[in-house]
Structure formats: structure tokens, C-alpha cells
Amino acid sequence: MYSFGLLETKAYDQAEKVAMEGLALAPEDAWSVHSVAHVYEMRAEVEKGLKFMESREKDWQKSDMLASHNYWHWALYFIEKEQYEAALDIFDSQIFRRCKATGSMLDTVDACSLLSRLEMEGVCVKDRWRELLQVTQPHTDDHVTLFNDFHFLMASLGAKESATSRRLLEGLQELAKEPGVNQQHQMANTVGIPVCQAMVEYDHGNYSRAVELLYPLRYNIVKIGGSDAQRDIFNQLLIHAAVKSENEHHKKLGRCLLVERDAVRPGSPLTTRLMQRAMALH
């Protein structure tokens, strides 16, 4: 856990060192594996990440809490490399299977996030959204965390279940009227509702409106919780919306965001692809 704290404050070298020391003492420690997976992702060291996860799989795959999440990290490396079938195979054989079996929120949001990332890459995920909706739909009215709500909305939008998407957003709007002492509900007006609206607008092809809603919140998304890696899906959503927008200012913004992303994660194949797409569109 110390290693995880280090990596979330961007002390990646120290985080890797501490996690490796932990693995030397306890090779089956899924938390240490998890930290190293984060480090390699944030530094865009894709090949190292793939080799590391494969070499350690037998040690962490039986972890009750983190096995599915570590498989999610593994799948992110495959997305970076455009090996989409490998990522889908992990979704089918590990993440969604475990999600259905456990009902774990971590497993569920990982499943939603992975399908969304694949779709942004242009991958057809077929009927997987409809299947995943069976897991997320019963939680539409929970509103425990905004982080969860955003992921449930990914599922209802992906499954084209507009009534469920509308119910989730309307429920959040009602809670925002009298949030009380609930910190998550207090953020509904300033973060939760506009992010949900941005996701809906993007899904409807209204990319300019999605940028207008999402861009002012890019430094506030951190308040919803989750890791840098988990919240990166919203960075990607903003970039995709900006690049696809018909607004020239948004297109320039998209290119600026990509330059920034490349500086933070130099050598990322995904960033390189996005840059190429942005240039091809302009």
C-alpha cells in the first residue's frame, strides 16, 4: 500500500522499488503486483508490463479482491498495443466472468471501463454491453459514489438503454437538490451531473457540447476517487470529443491535450495513434 501511495503521487521509481521489495518477501502479494502494473502503465512501458503480468500470473490470479483488477491492468497493455482480441479475451475469460460471479463493484467498474476504452478505439464489442447491463442496471438508483455512477452510465449508454441512462441522471439531479452531509451528493451539481451529461452528449455525437461540459472539470475529476489509471478514461473521452468536434478551437485543444499526454507518458502507442488520427482529421 505504501508503494501505491508513492505511485499516485508520481514517485514511480520509488514505488516500483518498494513493490519489488514486497514481492521478494511475498511473491503472492497481489497488491505489490498491482502497484508495479500501475507504474509500467503510467510510464508507458508496455512491453515490461506485459512480461511482468504474465510472469507473475500464477502468483496473483487467486487473489479474491484484486485478481480481476490486475487482469484489467493487463488488458490495458493489450489496448495500448492494438491487440484488441487479447483484451477482449481477458474481458470474457476473466473480468466479466468474475464480475458476474462476485457482483464486486471493483470488478463491475473495470468491466465497464474496459469496454468503453475498446469502443473509443473503434472496436466492436458486440453484445457484451447488453450482458454487462444485467449486472449494472440493478445499481442504477444506488448513487453511492459518482465514480460508480459514471461507470454504470457507460453500460446503459453502451447497451442503448436510454431509459436507464435517463433514470440514473434524473436520480442524481434529485439528490443534488438536497445533498445533506453526503460528500458525493454534494459534488453532484459541480462534477457528477455535468460529467454524466458530457458522456450522454458524446454518445449522441454532440462532441462540441461534450467538450464544453468536460473540459472545465478536468482538474476536478480527481475528487470522484479512483486511481490516475482509472480516471484516465475521462482524459481519453475529452481528447476524443475534442478531436471529433467541428469547433476549430476544440480541435486545437485536442492536439494540445495530446502533446501534454505525450509529455507525461512518453512513448505511449495509444497516444501516438490518437495524434495520428487528430492530424488525419485536420
Short mmCIF file of C-alpha atoms in Angstrom, two decimals, residues 29-239:
data_model
loop_
_atom_site.label_atom_id
_atom_site.label_comp_id
_atom_site.label_asym_id
_atom_site.label_seq_id
_atom_site.Cartn_x
_atom_site.Cartn_y
_atom_site.Cartn_z
CA ASP A 29 1.14 -10.31 -2.83
CA ALA A 30 -1.38 -9.06 -5.41
CA TRP A 31 -1.12 -5.50 -4.09
CA SER A 32 2.56 -5.29 -4.97
CA VAL A 33 1.81 -6.69 -8.42
CA HIS A 34 -0.94 -4.10 -8.73
CA SER A 35 1.46 -1.26 -7.91
CA VAL A 36 4.02 -2.39 -10.47
CA ALA A 37 1.27 -2.69 -13.09
CA HIS A 38 0.34 0.93 -12.41
CA VAL A 39 3.94 2.09 -12.65
CA TYR A 40 4.51 0.46 -16.03
CA GLU A 41 1.26 1.85 -17.35
CA MET A 42 1.91 5.40 -16.19
CA ARG A 43 5.40 5.28 -17.71
CA ALA A 44 4.00 3.66 -20.89
CA GLU A 45 6.40 0.74 -20.50
CA VAL A 46 4.04 -1.61 -22.27
CA GLU A 47 6.38 -4.49 -23.05
CA LYS A 48 7.71 -4.56 -19.49
CA GLY A 49 4.14 -4.55 -18.22
CA LEU A 50 3.06 -7.44 -20.42
CA LYS A 51 6.05 -9.57 -19.47
CA PHE A 52 5.65 -8.76 -15.80
CA MET A 53 1.95 -9.63 -15.62
CA GLU A 54 2.44 -12.89 -17.49
CA SER A 55 5.43 -13.95 -15.41
CA ARG A 56 3.55 -13.29 -12.15
CA GLU A 57 0.08 -14.50 -13.12
CA LYS A 58 0.25 -17.78 -11.20
CA ASP A 59 1.04 -15.83 -8.02
CA TRP A 60 -1.80 -13.28 -8.10
CA GLN A 61 -4.61 -14.93 -10.09
CA LYS A 62 -6.16 -16.45 -6.95
CA SER A 63 -6.41 -13.15 -5.08
CA ASP A 64 -10.04 -12.71 -4.03
CA MET A 65 -10.15 -8.94 -4.35
CA LEU A 66 -7.51 -7.94 -6.86
CA ALA A 67 -7.28 -10.74 -9.42
CA SER A 68 -9.87 -9.28 -11.77
CA HIS A 69 -8.45 -5.79 -11.36
CA ASN A 70 -4.95 -6.99 -12.18
CA TYR A 71 -6.34 -8.67 -15.29
CA TRP A 72 -7.86 -5.29 -16.17
CA HIS A 73 -4.41 -3.71 -15.98
CA TRP A 74 -3.07 -6.48 -18.18
CA ALA A 75 -5.80 -5.78 -20.75
CA LEU A 76 -4.87 -2.08 -20.82
CA TYR A 77 -1.41 -3.04 -22.08
CA PHE A 78 -3.03 -5.00 -24.90
CA ILE A 79 -5.16 -1.99 -25.83
CA GLU A 80 -2.01 0.13 -25.95
CA LYS A 81 -0.55 -2.34 -28.46
CA GLU A 82 -3.76 -2.57 -30.55
CA GLN A 83 -4.09 -6.22 -29.57
CA TYR A 84 -7.81 -5.84 -29.08
CA GLU A 85 -8.72 -9.51 -29.34
CA ALA A 86 -6.35 -10.27 -26.48
CA ALA A 87 -8.02 -7.56 -24.40
CA LEU A 88 -11.47 -8.94 -25.24
CA ASP A 89 -10.32 -12.42 -24.32
CA ILE A 90 -9.32 -11.16 -20.88
CA PHE A 91 -12.69 -9.44 -20.58
CA ASP A 92 -14.58 -12.62 -21.46
CA SER A 93 -12.49 -15.20 -19.63
CA GLN A 94 -11.61 -13.23 -16.51
CA ILE A 95 -13.13 -9.82 -15.86
CA PHE A 96 -16.76 -10.34 -16.86
CA ARG A 97 -16.80 -13.91 -15.59
CA ARG A 98 -15.62 -12.76 -12.17
CA CYS A 99 -17.89 -9.70 -12.29
CA LYS A 100 -20.97 -11.90 -12.75
CA ALA A 101 -19.85 -14.31 -10.07
CA THR A 102 -18.94 -11.79 -7.37
CA GLY A 103 -21.00 -8.68 -8.06
CA SER A 104 -17.96 -6.78 -6.80
CA MET A 105 -18.09 -3.07 -7.59
CA LEU A 106 -14.39 -3.06 -8.48
CA ASP A 107 -14.93 -5.91 -10.94
CA THR A 108 -18.03 -4.20 -12.33
CA VAL A 109 -16.48 -0.79 -12.96
CA ASP A 110 -13.44 -2.47 -14.50
CA ALA A 111 -15.70 -4.28 -16.95
CA CYS A 112 -17.47 -1.03 -17.89
CA SER A 113 -14.21 0.85 -18.27
CA LEU A 114 -12.59 -1.79 -20.44
CA LEU A 115 -15.48 -1.94 -22.92
CA SER A 116 -15.60 1.86 -23.10
CA ARG A 117 -11.89 2.10 -23.83
CA LEU A 118 -12.19 -0.54 -26.53
CA GLU A 119 -15.12 1.26 -28.15
CA MET A 120 -13.20 4.54 -28.18
CA GLU A 121 -10.53 2.63 -30.08
CA GLY A 122 -13.16 1.68 -32.64
CA VAL A 123 -13.59 -1.92 -31.51
CA CYS A 124 -17.00 -3.58 -31.88
CA VAL A 125 -17.78 -5.24 -28.55
CA LYS A 126 -20.94 -6.91 -29.92
CA ASP A 127 -23.47 -7.96 -27.26
CA ARG A 128 -21.17 -7.51 -24.29
CA TRP A 129 -22.82 -4.26 -23.20
CA ARG A 130 -26.23 -5.92 -23.02
CA GLU A 131 -24.79 -8.70 -20.89
CA LEU A 132 -22.97 -6.27 -18.62
CA LEU A 133 -26.11 -4.17 -18.22
CA GLN A 134 -27.70 -7.09 -16.40
CA VAL A 135 -25.09 -6.57 -13.69
CA THR A 136 -25.13 -2.76 -13.56
CA GLN A 137 -28.82 -2.00 -14.03
CA PRO A 138 -29.90 -3.06 -10.51
CA HIS A 139 -27.49 -0.42 -9.15
CA THR A 140 -28.89 2.48 -11.19
CA ASP A 141 -30.52 4.08 -8.14
CA ASP A 142 -27.72 3.34 -5.66
CA HIS A 143 -25.77 6.60 -6.08
CA VAL A 144 -23.15 5.50 -3.56
CA THR A 145 -20.26 7.15 -5.41
CA LEU A 146 -20.04 9.30 -8.53
CA PHE A 147 -17.22 7.04 -9.71
CA ASN A 148 -19.63 4.09 -9.77
CA ASP A 149 -22.42 6.15 -11.33
CA PHE A 150 -20.21 7.18 -14.24
CA HIS A 151 -19.36 3.56 -14.96
CA PHE A 152 -22.96 2.40 -14.70
CA LEU A 153 -23.83 5.12 -17.22
CA MET A 154 -21.18 3.75 -19.57
CA ALA A 155 -23.02 0.44 -19.51
CA SER A 156 -26.50 1.84 -20.13
CA LEU A 157 -25.23 4.09 -22.92
CA GLY A 158 -23.28 1.23 -24.46
CA ALA A 159 -26.35 -1.02 -24.32
CA LYS A 160 -28.51 1.78 -25.82
CA GLU A 161 -30.79 1.56 -22.79
CA SER A 162 -31.87 5.20 -22.81
CA ALA A 163 -34.48 4.78 -20.08
CA THR A 164 -31.85 3.51 -17.63
CA SER A 165 -29.44 6.30 -18.58
CA ARG A 166 -32.17 8.87 -18.06
CA ARG A 167 -33.17 7.37 -14.70
CA LEU A 168 -29.60 7.47 -13.43
CA LEU A 169 -29.15 11.12 -14.40
CA GLU A 170 -32.54 12.19 -13.06
CA GLY A 171 -31.86 10.39 -9.78
CA LEU A 172 -28.57 12.24 -9.43
CA GLN A 173 -30.30 15.54 -10.16
CA GLU A 174 -32.83 14.88 -7.41
CA LEU A 175 -30.13 14.05 -4.87
CA ALA A 176 -28.27 17.24 -5.79
CA LYS A 177 -31.23 19.35 -4.66
CA GLU A 178 -30.81 18.31 -1.01
CA PRO A 179 -27.43 16.60 -0.70
CA GLY A 180 -27.25 16.86 3.07
CA VAL A 181 -23.91 15.79 4.52
CA ASN A 182 -23.21 13.21 1.80
CA GLN A 183 -19.99 14.39 0.16
CA GLN A 184 -20.69 12.52 -3.07
CA HIS A 185 -24.14 14.08 -3.39
CA GLN A 186 -22.65 17.50 -2.63
CA MET A 187 -20.46 17.12 -5.72
CA ALA A 188 -23.37 16.09 -7.92
CA ASN A 189 -24.09 19.57 -9.27
CA THR A 190 -20.49 20.61 -9.80
CA VAL A 191 -18.98 17.34 -11.05
CA GLY A 192 -21.41 14.43 -11.24
CA ILE A 193 -24.21 15.82 -13.38
CA PRO A 194 -22.03 17.67 -15.92
CA VAL A 195 -19.79 14.62 -16.43
CA CYS A 196 -22.85 12.42 -16.96
CA GLN A 197 -24.26 14.98 -19.39
CA ALA A 198 -20.94 15.08 -21.25
CA MET A 199 -21.00 11.29 -21.60
CA VAL A 200 -24.54 11.41 -22.96
CA GLU A 201 -23.66 14.19 -25.42
CA TYR A 202 -20.63 12.25 -26.64
CA ASP A 203 -22.76 9.15 -27.11
CA HIS A 204 -25.21 11.21 -29.18
CA GLY A 205 -22.42 12.57 -31.36
CA ASN A 206 -22.58 16.08 -29.90
CA TYR A 207 -18.83 16.32 -29.45
CA SER A 208 -18.59 20.09 -29.09
CA ARG A 209 -21.09 20.08 -26.24
CA ALA A 210 -19.25 17.19 -24.60
CA VAL A 211 -16.04 19.25 -24.63
CA GLU A 212 -17.81 22.30 -23.21
CA LEU A 213 -19.07 20.22 -20.31
CA LEU A 214 -15.99 18.12 -19.64
CA TYR A 215 -13.04 20.45 -20.21
CA PRO A 216 -13.76 22.79 -17.25
CA LEU A 217 -13.82 19.74 -14.96
CA ARG A 218 -10.55 18.12 -15.96
CA TYR A 219 -8.83 19.13 -12.71
CA ASN A 220 -11.86 18.30 -10.57
CA ILE A 221 -12.37 14.72 -11.76
CA VAL A 222 -9.82 13.63 -9.16
CA LYS A 223 -12.45 14.33 -6.48
CA ILE A 224 -14.52 11.30 -7.54
CA GLY A 225 -11.85 8.90 -6.30
CA GLY A 226 -10.18 6.04 -8.09
CA SER A 227 -6.62 5.97 -9.35
CA ASP A 228 -4.96 8.04 -12.07
CA ALA A 229 -5.19 4.97 -14.31
CA GLN A 230 -8.90 4.51 -13.67
CA ARG A 231 -9.74 8.18 -14.19
CA ASP A 232 -7.71 8.28 -17.40
CA ILE A 233 -10.81 7.15 -19.27
CA PHE A 234 -12.19 10.67 -18.79
CA ASN A 235 -8.99 12.18 -20.19
CA GLN A 236 -9.39 9.94 -23.21
CA LEU A 237 -13.06 10.86 -23.56
CA LEU A 238 -12.20 14.56 -23.58
CA ILE A 239 -9.48 14.05 -26.18
#
